[in-house]
Each structure stands twice: as structure tokens, then as C-alpha cells.
mmCIF file of C-alpha atoms in Angstrom:
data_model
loop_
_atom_site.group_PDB
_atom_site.id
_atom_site.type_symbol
_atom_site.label_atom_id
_atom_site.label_comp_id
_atom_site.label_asym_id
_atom_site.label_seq_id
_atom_site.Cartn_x
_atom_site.Cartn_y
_atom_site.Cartn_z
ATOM 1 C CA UNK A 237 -85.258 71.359 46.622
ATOM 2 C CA UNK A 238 -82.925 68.181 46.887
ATOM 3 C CA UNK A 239 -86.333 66.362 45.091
ATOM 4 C CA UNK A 240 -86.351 68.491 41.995
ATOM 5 C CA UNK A 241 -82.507 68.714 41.676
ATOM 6 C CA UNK A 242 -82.693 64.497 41.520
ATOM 7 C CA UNK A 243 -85.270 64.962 39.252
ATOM 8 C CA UNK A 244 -83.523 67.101 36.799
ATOM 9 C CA UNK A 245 -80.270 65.341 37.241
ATOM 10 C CA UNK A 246 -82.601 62.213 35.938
ATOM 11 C CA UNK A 247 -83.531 63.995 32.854
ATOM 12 C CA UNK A 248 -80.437 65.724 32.074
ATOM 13 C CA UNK A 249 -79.333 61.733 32.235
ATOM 14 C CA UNK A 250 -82.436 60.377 30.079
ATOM 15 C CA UNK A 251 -81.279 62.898 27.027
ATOM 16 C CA UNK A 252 -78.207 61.094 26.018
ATOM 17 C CA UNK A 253 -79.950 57.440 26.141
ATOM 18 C CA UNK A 254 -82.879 59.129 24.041
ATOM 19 C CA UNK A 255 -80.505 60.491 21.737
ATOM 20 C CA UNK A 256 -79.304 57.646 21.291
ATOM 21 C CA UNK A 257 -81.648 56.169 18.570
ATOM 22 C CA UNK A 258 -81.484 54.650 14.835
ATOM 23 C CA UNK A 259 -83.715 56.005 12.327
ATOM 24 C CA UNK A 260 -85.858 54.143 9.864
ATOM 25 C CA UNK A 261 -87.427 55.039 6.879
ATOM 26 C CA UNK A 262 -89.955 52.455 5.541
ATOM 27 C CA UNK A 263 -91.394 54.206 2.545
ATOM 28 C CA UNK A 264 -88.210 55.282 -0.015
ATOM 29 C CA UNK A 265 -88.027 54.415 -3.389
ATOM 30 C CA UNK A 266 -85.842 54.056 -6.494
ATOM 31 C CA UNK A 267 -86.779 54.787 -10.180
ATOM 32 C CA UNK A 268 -86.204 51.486 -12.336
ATOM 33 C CA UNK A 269 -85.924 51.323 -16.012
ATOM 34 C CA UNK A 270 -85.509 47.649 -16.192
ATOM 35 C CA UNK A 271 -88.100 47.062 -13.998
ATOM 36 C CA UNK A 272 -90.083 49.878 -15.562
ATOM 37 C CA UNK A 273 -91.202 51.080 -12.305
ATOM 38 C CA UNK A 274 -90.710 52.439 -9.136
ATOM 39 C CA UNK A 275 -88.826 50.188 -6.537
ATOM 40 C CA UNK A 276 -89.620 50.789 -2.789
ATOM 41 C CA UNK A 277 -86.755 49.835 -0.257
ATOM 42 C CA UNK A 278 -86.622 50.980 3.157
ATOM 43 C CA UNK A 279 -83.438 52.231 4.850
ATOM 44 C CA UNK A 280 -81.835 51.439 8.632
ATOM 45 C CA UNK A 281 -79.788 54.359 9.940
ATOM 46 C CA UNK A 282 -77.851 54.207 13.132
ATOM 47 C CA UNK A 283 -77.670 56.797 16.012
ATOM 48 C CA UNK A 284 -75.491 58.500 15.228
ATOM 49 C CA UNK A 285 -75.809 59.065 11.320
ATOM 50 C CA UNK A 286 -77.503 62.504 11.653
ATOM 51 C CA UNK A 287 -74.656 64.255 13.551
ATOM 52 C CA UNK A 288 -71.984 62.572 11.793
ATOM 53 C CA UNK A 289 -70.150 62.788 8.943
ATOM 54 C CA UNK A 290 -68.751 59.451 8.527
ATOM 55 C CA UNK A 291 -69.095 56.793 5.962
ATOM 56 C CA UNK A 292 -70.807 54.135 7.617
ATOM 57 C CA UNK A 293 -70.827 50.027 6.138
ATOM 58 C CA UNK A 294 -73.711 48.688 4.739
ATOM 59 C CA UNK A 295 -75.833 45.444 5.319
ATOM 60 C CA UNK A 296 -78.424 44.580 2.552
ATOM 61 C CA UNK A 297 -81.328 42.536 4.213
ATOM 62 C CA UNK A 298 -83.938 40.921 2.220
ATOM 63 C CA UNK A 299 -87.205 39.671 2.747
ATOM 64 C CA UNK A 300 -89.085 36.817 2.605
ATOM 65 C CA UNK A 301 -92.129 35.670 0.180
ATOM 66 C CA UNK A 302 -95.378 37.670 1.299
ATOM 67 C CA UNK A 303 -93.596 40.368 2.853
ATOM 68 C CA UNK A 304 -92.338 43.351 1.189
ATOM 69 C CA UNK A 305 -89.358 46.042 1.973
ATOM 70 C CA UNK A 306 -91.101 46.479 5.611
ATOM 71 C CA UNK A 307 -91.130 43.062 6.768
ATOM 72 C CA UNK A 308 -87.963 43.779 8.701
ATOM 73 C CA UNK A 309 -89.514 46.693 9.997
ATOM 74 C CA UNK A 310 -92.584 45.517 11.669
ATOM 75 C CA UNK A 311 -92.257 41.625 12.309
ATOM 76 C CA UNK A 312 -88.119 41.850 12.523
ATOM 77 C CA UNK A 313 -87.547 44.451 14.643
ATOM 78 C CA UNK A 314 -85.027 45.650 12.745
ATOM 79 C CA UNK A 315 -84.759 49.288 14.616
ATOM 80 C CA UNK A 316 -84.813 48.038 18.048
ATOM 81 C CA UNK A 317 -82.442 45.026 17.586
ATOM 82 C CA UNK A 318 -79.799 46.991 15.933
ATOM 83 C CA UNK A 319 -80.064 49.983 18.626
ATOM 84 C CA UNK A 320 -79.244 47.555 20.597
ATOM 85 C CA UNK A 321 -76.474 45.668 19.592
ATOM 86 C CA UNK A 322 -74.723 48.757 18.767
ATOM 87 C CA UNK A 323 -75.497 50.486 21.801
ATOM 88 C CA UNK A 324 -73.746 47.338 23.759
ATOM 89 C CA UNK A 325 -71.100 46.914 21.292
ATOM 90 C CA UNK A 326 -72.026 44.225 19.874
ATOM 91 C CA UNK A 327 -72.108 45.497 16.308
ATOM 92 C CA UNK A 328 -70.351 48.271 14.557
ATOM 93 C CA UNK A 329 -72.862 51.419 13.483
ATOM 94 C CA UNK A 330 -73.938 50.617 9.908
ATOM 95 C CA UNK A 331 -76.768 50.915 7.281
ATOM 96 C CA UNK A 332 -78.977 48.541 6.635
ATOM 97 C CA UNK A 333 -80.817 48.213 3.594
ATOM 98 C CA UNK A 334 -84.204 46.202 2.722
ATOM 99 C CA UNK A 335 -85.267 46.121 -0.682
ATOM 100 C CA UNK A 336 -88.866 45.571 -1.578
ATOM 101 C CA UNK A 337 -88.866 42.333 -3.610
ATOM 102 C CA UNK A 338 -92.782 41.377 -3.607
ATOM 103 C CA UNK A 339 -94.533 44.207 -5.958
ATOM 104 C CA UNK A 340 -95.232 43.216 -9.584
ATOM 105 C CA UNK A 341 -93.539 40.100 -8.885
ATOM 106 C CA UNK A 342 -92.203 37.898 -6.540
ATOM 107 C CA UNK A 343 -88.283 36.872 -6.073
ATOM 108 C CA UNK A 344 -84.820 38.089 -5.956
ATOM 109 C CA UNK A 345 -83.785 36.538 -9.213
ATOM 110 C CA UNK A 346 -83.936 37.463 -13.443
ATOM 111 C CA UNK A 347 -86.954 36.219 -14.312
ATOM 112 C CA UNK A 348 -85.967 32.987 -16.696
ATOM 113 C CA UNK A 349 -88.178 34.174 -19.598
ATOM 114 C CA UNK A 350 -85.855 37.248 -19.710
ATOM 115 C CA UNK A 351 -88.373 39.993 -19.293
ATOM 116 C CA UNK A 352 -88.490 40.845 -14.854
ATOM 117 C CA UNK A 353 -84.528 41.031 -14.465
ATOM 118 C CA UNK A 354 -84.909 41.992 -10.340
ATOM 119 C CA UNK A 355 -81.269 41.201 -9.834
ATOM 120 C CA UNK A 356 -80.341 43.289 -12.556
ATOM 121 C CA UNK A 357 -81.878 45.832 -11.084
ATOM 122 C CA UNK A 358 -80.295 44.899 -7.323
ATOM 123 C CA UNK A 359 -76.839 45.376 -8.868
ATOM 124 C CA UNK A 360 -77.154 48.300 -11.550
ATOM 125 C CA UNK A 361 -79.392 50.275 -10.151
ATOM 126 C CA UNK A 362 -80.462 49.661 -6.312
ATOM 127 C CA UNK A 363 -77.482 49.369 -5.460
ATOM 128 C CA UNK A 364 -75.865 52.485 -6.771
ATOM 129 C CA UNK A 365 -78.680 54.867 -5.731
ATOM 130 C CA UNK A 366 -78.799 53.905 -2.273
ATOM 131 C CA UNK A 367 -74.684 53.688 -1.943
ATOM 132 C CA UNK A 368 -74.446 57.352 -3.600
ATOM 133 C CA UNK A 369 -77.405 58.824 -1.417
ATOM 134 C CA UNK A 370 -76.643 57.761 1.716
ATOM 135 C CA UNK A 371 -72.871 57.789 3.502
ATOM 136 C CA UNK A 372 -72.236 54.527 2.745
ATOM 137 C CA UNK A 373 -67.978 52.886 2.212
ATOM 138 C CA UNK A 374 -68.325 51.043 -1.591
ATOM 139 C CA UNK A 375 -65.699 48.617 -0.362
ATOM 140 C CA UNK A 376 -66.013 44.828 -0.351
ATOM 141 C CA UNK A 377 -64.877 44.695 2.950
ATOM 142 C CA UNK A 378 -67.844 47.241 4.283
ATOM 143 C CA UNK A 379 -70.327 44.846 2.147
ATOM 144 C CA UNK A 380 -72.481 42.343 4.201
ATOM 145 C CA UNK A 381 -76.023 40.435 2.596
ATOM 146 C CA UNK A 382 -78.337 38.695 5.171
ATOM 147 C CA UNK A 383 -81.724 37.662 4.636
ATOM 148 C CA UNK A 384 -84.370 35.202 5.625
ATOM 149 C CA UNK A 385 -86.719 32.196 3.545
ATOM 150 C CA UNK A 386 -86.755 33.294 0.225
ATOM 151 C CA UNK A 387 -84.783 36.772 1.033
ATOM 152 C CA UNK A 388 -82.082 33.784 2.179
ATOM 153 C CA UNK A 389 -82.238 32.430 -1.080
ATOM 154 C CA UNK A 390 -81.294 36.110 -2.343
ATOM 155 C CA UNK A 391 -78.547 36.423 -0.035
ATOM 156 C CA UNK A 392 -76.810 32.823 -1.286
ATOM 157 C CA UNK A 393 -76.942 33.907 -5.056
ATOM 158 C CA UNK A 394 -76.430 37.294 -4.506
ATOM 159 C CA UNK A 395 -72.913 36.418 -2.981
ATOM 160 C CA UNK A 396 -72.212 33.141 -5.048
ATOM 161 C CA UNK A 397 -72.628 35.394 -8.237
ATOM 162 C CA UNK A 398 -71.162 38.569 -7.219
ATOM 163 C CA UNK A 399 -67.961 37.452 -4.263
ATOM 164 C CA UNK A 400 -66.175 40.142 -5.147
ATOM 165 C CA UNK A 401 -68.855 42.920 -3.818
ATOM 166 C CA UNK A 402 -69.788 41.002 -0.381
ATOM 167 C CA UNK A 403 -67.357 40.368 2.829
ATOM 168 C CA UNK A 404 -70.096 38.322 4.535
ATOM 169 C CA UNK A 405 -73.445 36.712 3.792
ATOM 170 C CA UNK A 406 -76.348 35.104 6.478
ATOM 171 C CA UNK A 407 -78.887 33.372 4.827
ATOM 172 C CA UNK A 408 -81.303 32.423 7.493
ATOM 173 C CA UNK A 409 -84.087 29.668 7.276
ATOM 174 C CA UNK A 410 -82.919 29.888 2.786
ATOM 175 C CA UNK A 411 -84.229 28.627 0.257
ATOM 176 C CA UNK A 412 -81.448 27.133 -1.045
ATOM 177 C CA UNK A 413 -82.874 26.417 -4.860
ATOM 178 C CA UNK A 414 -83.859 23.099 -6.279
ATOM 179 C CA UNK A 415 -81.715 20.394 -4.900
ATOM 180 C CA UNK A 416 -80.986 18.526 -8.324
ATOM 181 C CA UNK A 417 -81.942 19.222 -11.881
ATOM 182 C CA UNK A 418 -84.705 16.990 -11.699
ATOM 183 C CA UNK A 419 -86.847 19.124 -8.910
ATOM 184 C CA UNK A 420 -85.566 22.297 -11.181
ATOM 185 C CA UNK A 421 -87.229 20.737 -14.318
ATOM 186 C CA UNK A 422 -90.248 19.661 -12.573
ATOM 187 C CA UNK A 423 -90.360 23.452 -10.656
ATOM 188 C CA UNK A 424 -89.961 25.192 -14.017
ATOM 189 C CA UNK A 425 -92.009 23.002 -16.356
ATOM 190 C CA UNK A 426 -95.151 24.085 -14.430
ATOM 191 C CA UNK A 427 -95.130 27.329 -15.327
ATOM 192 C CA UNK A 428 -93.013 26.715 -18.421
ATOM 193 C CA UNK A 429 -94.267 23.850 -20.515
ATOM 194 C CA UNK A 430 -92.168 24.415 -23.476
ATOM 195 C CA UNK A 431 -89.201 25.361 -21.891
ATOM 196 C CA UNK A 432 -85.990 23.722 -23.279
ATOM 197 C CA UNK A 433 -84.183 21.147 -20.901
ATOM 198 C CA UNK A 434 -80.912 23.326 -21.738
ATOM 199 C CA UNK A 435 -82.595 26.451 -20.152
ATOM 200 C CA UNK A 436 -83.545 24.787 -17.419
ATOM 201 C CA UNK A 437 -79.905 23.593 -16.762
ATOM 202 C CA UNK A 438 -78.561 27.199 -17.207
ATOM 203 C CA UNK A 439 -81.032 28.451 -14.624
ATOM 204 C CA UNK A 440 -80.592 25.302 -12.407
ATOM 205 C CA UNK A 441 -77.028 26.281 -12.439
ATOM 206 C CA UNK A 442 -76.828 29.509 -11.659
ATOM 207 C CA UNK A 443 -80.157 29.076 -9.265
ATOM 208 C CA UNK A 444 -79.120 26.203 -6.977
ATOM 209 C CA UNK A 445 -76.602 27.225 -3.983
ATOM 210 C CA UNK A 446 -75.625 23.730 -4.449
ATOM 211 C CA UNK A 447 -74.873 23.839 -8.089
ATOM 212 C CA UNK A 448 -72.936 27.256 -7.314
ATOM 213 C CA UNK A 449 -71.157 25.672 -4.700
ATOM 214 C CA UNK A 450 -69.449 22.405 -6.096
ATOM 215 C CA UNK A 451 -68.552 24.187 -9.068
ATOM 216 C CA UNK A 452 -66.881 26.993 -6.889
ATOM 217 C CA UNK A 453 -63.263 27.438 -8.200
ATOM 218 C CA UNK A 454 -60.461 26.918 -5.593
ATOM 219 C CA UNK A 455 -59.752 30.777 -5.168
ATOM 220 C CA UNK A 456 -63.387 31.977 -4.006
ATOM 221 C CA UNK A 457 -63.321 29.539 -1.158
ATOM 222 C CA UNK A 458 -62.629 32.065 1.356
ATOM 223 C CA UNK A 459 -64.217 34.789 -0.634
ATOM 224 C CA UNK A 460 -67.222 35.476 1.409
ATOM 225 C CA UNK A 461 -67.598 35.085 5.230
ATOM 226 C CA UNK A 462 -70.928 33.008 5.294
ATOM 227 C CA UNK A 463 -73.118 32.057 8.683
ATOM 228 C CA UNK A 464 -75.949 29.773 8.208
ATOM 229 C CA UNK A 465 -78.698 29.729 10.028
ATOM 230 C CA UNK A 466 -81.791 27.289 10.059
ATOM 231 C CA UNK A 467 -84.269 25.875 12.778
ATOM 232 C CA UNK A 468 -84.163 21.967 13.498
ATOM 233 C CA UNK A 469 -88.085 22.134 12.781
ATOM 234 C CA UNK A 470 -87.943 24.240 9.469
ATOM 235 C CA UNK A 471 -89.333 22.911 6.297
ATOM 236 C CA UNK A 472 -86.001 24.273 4.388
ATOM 237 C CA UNK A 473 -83.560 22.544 6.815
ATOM 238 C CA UNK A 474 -82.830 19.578 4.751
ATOM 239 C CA UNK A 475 -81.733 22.305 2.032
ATOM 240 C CA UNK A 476 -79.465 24.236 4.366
ATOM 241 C CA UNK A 477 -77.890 20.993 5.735
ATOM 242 C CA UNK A 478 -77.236 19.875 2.673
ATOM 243 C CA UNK A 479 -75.218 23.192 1.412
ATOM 244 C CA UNK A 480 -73.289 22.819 5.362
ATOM 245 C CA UNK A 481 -72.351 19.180 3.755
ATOM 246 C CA UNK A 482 -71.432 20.675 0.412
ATOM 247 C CA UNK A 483 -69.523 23.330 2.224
ATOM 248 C CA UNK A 484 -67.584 20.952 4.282
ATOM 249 C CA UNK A 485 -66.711 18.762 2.140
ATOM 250 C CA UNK A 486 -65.417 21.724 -0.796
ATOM 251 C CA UNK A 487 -63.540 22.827 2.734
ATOM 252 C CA UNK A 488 -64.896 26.227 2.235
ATOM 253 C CA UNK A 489 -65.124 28.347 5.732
ATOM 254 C CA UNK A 490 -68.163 28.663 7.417
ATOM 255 C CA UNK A 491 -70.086 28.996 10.207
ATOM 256 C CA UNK A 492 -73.790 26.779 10.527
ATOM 257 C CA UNK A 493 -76.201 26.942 13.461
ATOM 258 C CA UNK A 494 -79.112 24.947 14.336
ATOM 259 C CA UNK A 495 -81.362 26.242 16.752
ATOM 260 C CA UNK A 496 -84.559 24.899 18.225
ATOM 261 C CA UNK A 497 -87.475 26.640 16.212
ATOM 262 C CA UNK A 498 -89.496 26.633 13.224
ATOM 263 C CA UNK A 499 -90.052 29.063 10.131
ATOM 264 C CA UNK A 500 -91.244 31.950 12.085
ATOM 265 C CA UNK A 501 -90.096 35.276 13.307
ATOM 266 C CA UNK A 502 -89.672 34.559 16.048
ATOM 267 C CA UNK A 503 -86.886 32.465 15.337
ATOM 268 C CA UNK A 504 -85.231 35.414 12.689
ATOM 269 C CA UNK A 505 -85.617 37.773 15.840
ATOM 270 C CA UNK A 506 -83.119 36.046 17.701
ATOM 271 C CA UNK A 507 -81.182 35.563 14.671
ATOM 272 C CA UNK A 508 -80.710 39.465 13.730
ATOM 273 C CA UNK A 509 -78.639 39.807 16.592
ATOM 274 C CA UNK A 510 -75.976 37.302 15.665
ATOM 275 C CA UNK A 511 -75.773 38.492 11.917
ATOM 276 C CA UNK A 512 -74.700 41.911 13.064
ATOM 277 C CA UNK A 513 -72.107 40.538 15.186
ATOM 278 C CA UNK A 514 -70.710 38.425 12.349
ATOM 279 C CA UNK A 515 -70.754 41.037 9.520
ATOM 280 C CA UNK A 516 -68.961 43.503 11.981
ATOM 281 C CA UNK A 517 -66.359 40.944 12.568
ATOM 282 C CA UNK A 518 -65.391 41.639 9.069
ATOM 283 C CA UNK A 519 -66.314 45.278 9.151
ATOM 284 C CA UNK A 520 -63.636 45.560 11.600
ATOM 285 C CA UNK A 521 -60.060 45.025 11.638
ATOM 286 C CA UNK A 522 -59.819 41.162 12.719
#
């Protein structure tokens, strides 16, 4: 008798730690007219989403190049890391959102012969959909971006163009954009040939995190929260630790780790973690 009143006291104990589980759903999508298609994305919700009725913050997370909206899903971990750091306290329950940024073609970023505007689309229509459908605060301040490689590269622009929507941004492992006009030219030519040398310094300009930081005006310097994260053995690093210099020396507030690791997933894994400390950090009143 005492054995099967231990065992039910063991299950009536297992219900609440079951219970207490995000949701993810990998295969959503979002009508585009300026991409003239449909746009998957797939969605993080935490634990306790379903028997709430709360507004919850939001974290956009992007991709890198040859993944798609579920690379955070399968490789990432994305369910299981942010169970987690809620669950110890670690991070504040909130949405996560991954857009799909690898069908018809590849990038975060307007398309500089005007006719694939993706971020367009992230701003005027992604955005909006997912932020009415789901609980989701519209505030700055309840507004993080994090992403990884090329999805890194999203979350830089994303948050040097639009400050006033984002409280924090992560760009891990980024690709930071061409490091001087030159590499820009020489990037763009190949698959441009006729393009105009004024084109390219538009797009080299609004393209490069470097560009978009030295010409950052004085009152946007503690606009966004940023962490920066890249391994000592990553092809991008010399990219990231050249924005860390630009950073420093435009004295604009950041925080930039170098950890021992490459460009694998490995290395994002532990990452995830520390991003969803940081954006709740802002989330929350600090």
C-alpha cells in the first residue's frame, strides 16, 4: 500500500514539471504581396501561453544561410533551451519568432536591383501578422532581434535601420557586411556588372554595420542594447572585432564575448542561453 501511495505521490509530482512545456510550431506561414508568395516562419511559445491571457514580449531570431525558418528548431534547440532558462529564471516567458529567409531567395535584405524587398516584407508585413495573431506587447521595450551568421547580419541592420522598434539585438558569429567600399564593389560587381559605383555606395551604406555605425548620430548611441557574440576560431571574427572597435571608440554601450569555438552550432547552442538572459534584462524593469 505505502508502494503505490509513493508511486502516485510521484506522478501527481511529474504533472506539474510536464506541464510545464513551450510549444513550437515549425510550419506557419504569412501571405506576402511584395514577396508575391507565401512566407513560412515558425513560432516559440512558452509554458504557459495556452492558459494565459497575458501579452507576452517577443524575440525575432533569424537564421543562417542554408537553413530556413526551422534551423532553430532542429540544430538550435530552440524549445528545450528556452524551457529551460525560463523554468530556472533565467529568462522572462516570451515569444520567439524565426522567419524563413532561404526560399526563393537567400538574405535578410531588399534585394539591390529593387525587385525581392525581404526586409520590406520583415517590417510591413511579418511583422504585423505575427504581433496581431499571437499575444504579443508592440512596445520597443518588449522588442529583442538575435540571430546567427548571416541571420546575425539581419539582426545588425535590422536594429541599425529601425532603433526605434528594438530594445536589444545579439548578432552571433554576423556577418557584419563588406568591410570597406572596395570589398562592396568587388561583392556586387559579380553579380552586377553594370551596376553604378553610386548604387553600390548607397547599398554599402546602408549594408555595412560599420558604415551604419560611424555614421550613427549622437542620440541613438544608447538606442539598442547590443551583445556580440563570435568564436576566436570563426571565419567572421575579424568582422565582429572590428564593429567591437568601431563601437568603442563611437563610445556606444555594449557588451562583446569571445568564446573558444568555431562557426558551428554547437557554439550558437551555448549562446541561446545568454541572449535570453540579456533581452530579459531589458524586458524587465532594470
Amino acid at each position: 500500500m505505502k508502494i503505490i501511495s509513493t508511486i502516485a505521490l510521484a506522478a501527481m509530482l511529474a504533472i506539474p514539471a510536464l506541464a510545464q512545456t513551450g510549444k513550437v510550431l515549425d510550419n506557419l506561414s504569412v501571405p506576402s504581396k511584395l514577396l508575391k508568395s507565401e512566407r513560412k516562419f515558425a513560432i516559440y511559445l512558452p509554458p504557459d501561453y495556452a492558459t494565459s491571457e497575458r501579452s507576452y514580449p517577443v524575440m525575432y531570431l533569424l537564421h543562417g544561410a542554408g537553413d530556413d525558418h526551422t534551423g532553430w528548431v532542429q540544430f538550435g534547440e530552440v524549445l528545450h533551451i528556452a524551457d529551460k532558462a525560463i523554468r530556472e529564471g533565467k529568462a522572462t516567458p516570451m515569444i520567439i519568432v524565426m522567419p524563413d529567409a532561404n526560399t526563393g531567395r537567400r538574405g535578410y535584405f531588399n534585394d539591390v536591383k529593387g525587385d525581392w524587398p525581404y526586409e520590406d516584407f520583415f517590417f510591413t508585413e511579418l511583422m504585423p501578422y505575427v504581433e496581431k495573431k499571437f499575444r504579443i506587447k508592440g512596445e520597443k521595450r518588449f522588442r529583442a532581434i538575435a540571430g546567427l551568421s548571416m541571420g546575425g547580419g539581419g539582426s545588425f541592420m535590422y536594429a541599425l535601420h529601425h532603433p526605434e522598434l528594438f530594445s536589444s539585438a545579439c548578432p552571433l558569429s554576423a556577418s557584419t557586411g563588406p568591410i570597406t567600399l572596395d570589398d562592396a564593389k568587388k561583392n556586387m560587381v559579380r553579380n552586377n556588372p553594370n551596376i553604378a559605383d553610386s548604387t553600390v555606395e548607397r547599398y554599402y551604406n546602408r549594408h555595412s554595420a560599420l558604415a551604419l555605425i560611424n555614421n550613427m548620430p549622437d542620440d541613438q548611441k544608447k538606442a539598442v542594447r547590443w551583445y556580440i557574440d563570435c568564436g576566436d576560431d570563426d571565419f567572421l571574427y575579424e568582422g565582429n572585432s572590428l564593429v567591437h572597435i568601431a563601437l568603442r571608440k563611437k563610445e556606444i554601450p555594449h557588451e562583446f564575448r569571445v568564446r573558444e569555438g568555431g562557426h558551428t552550432w554547437t557554439y550558437w547552442r551555448e549562446s541561446l542561453p545568454e541572449v535570453l538572459e540579456f533581452v530579459s534584462k531589458a524586458f524587465h524593469q532594470y
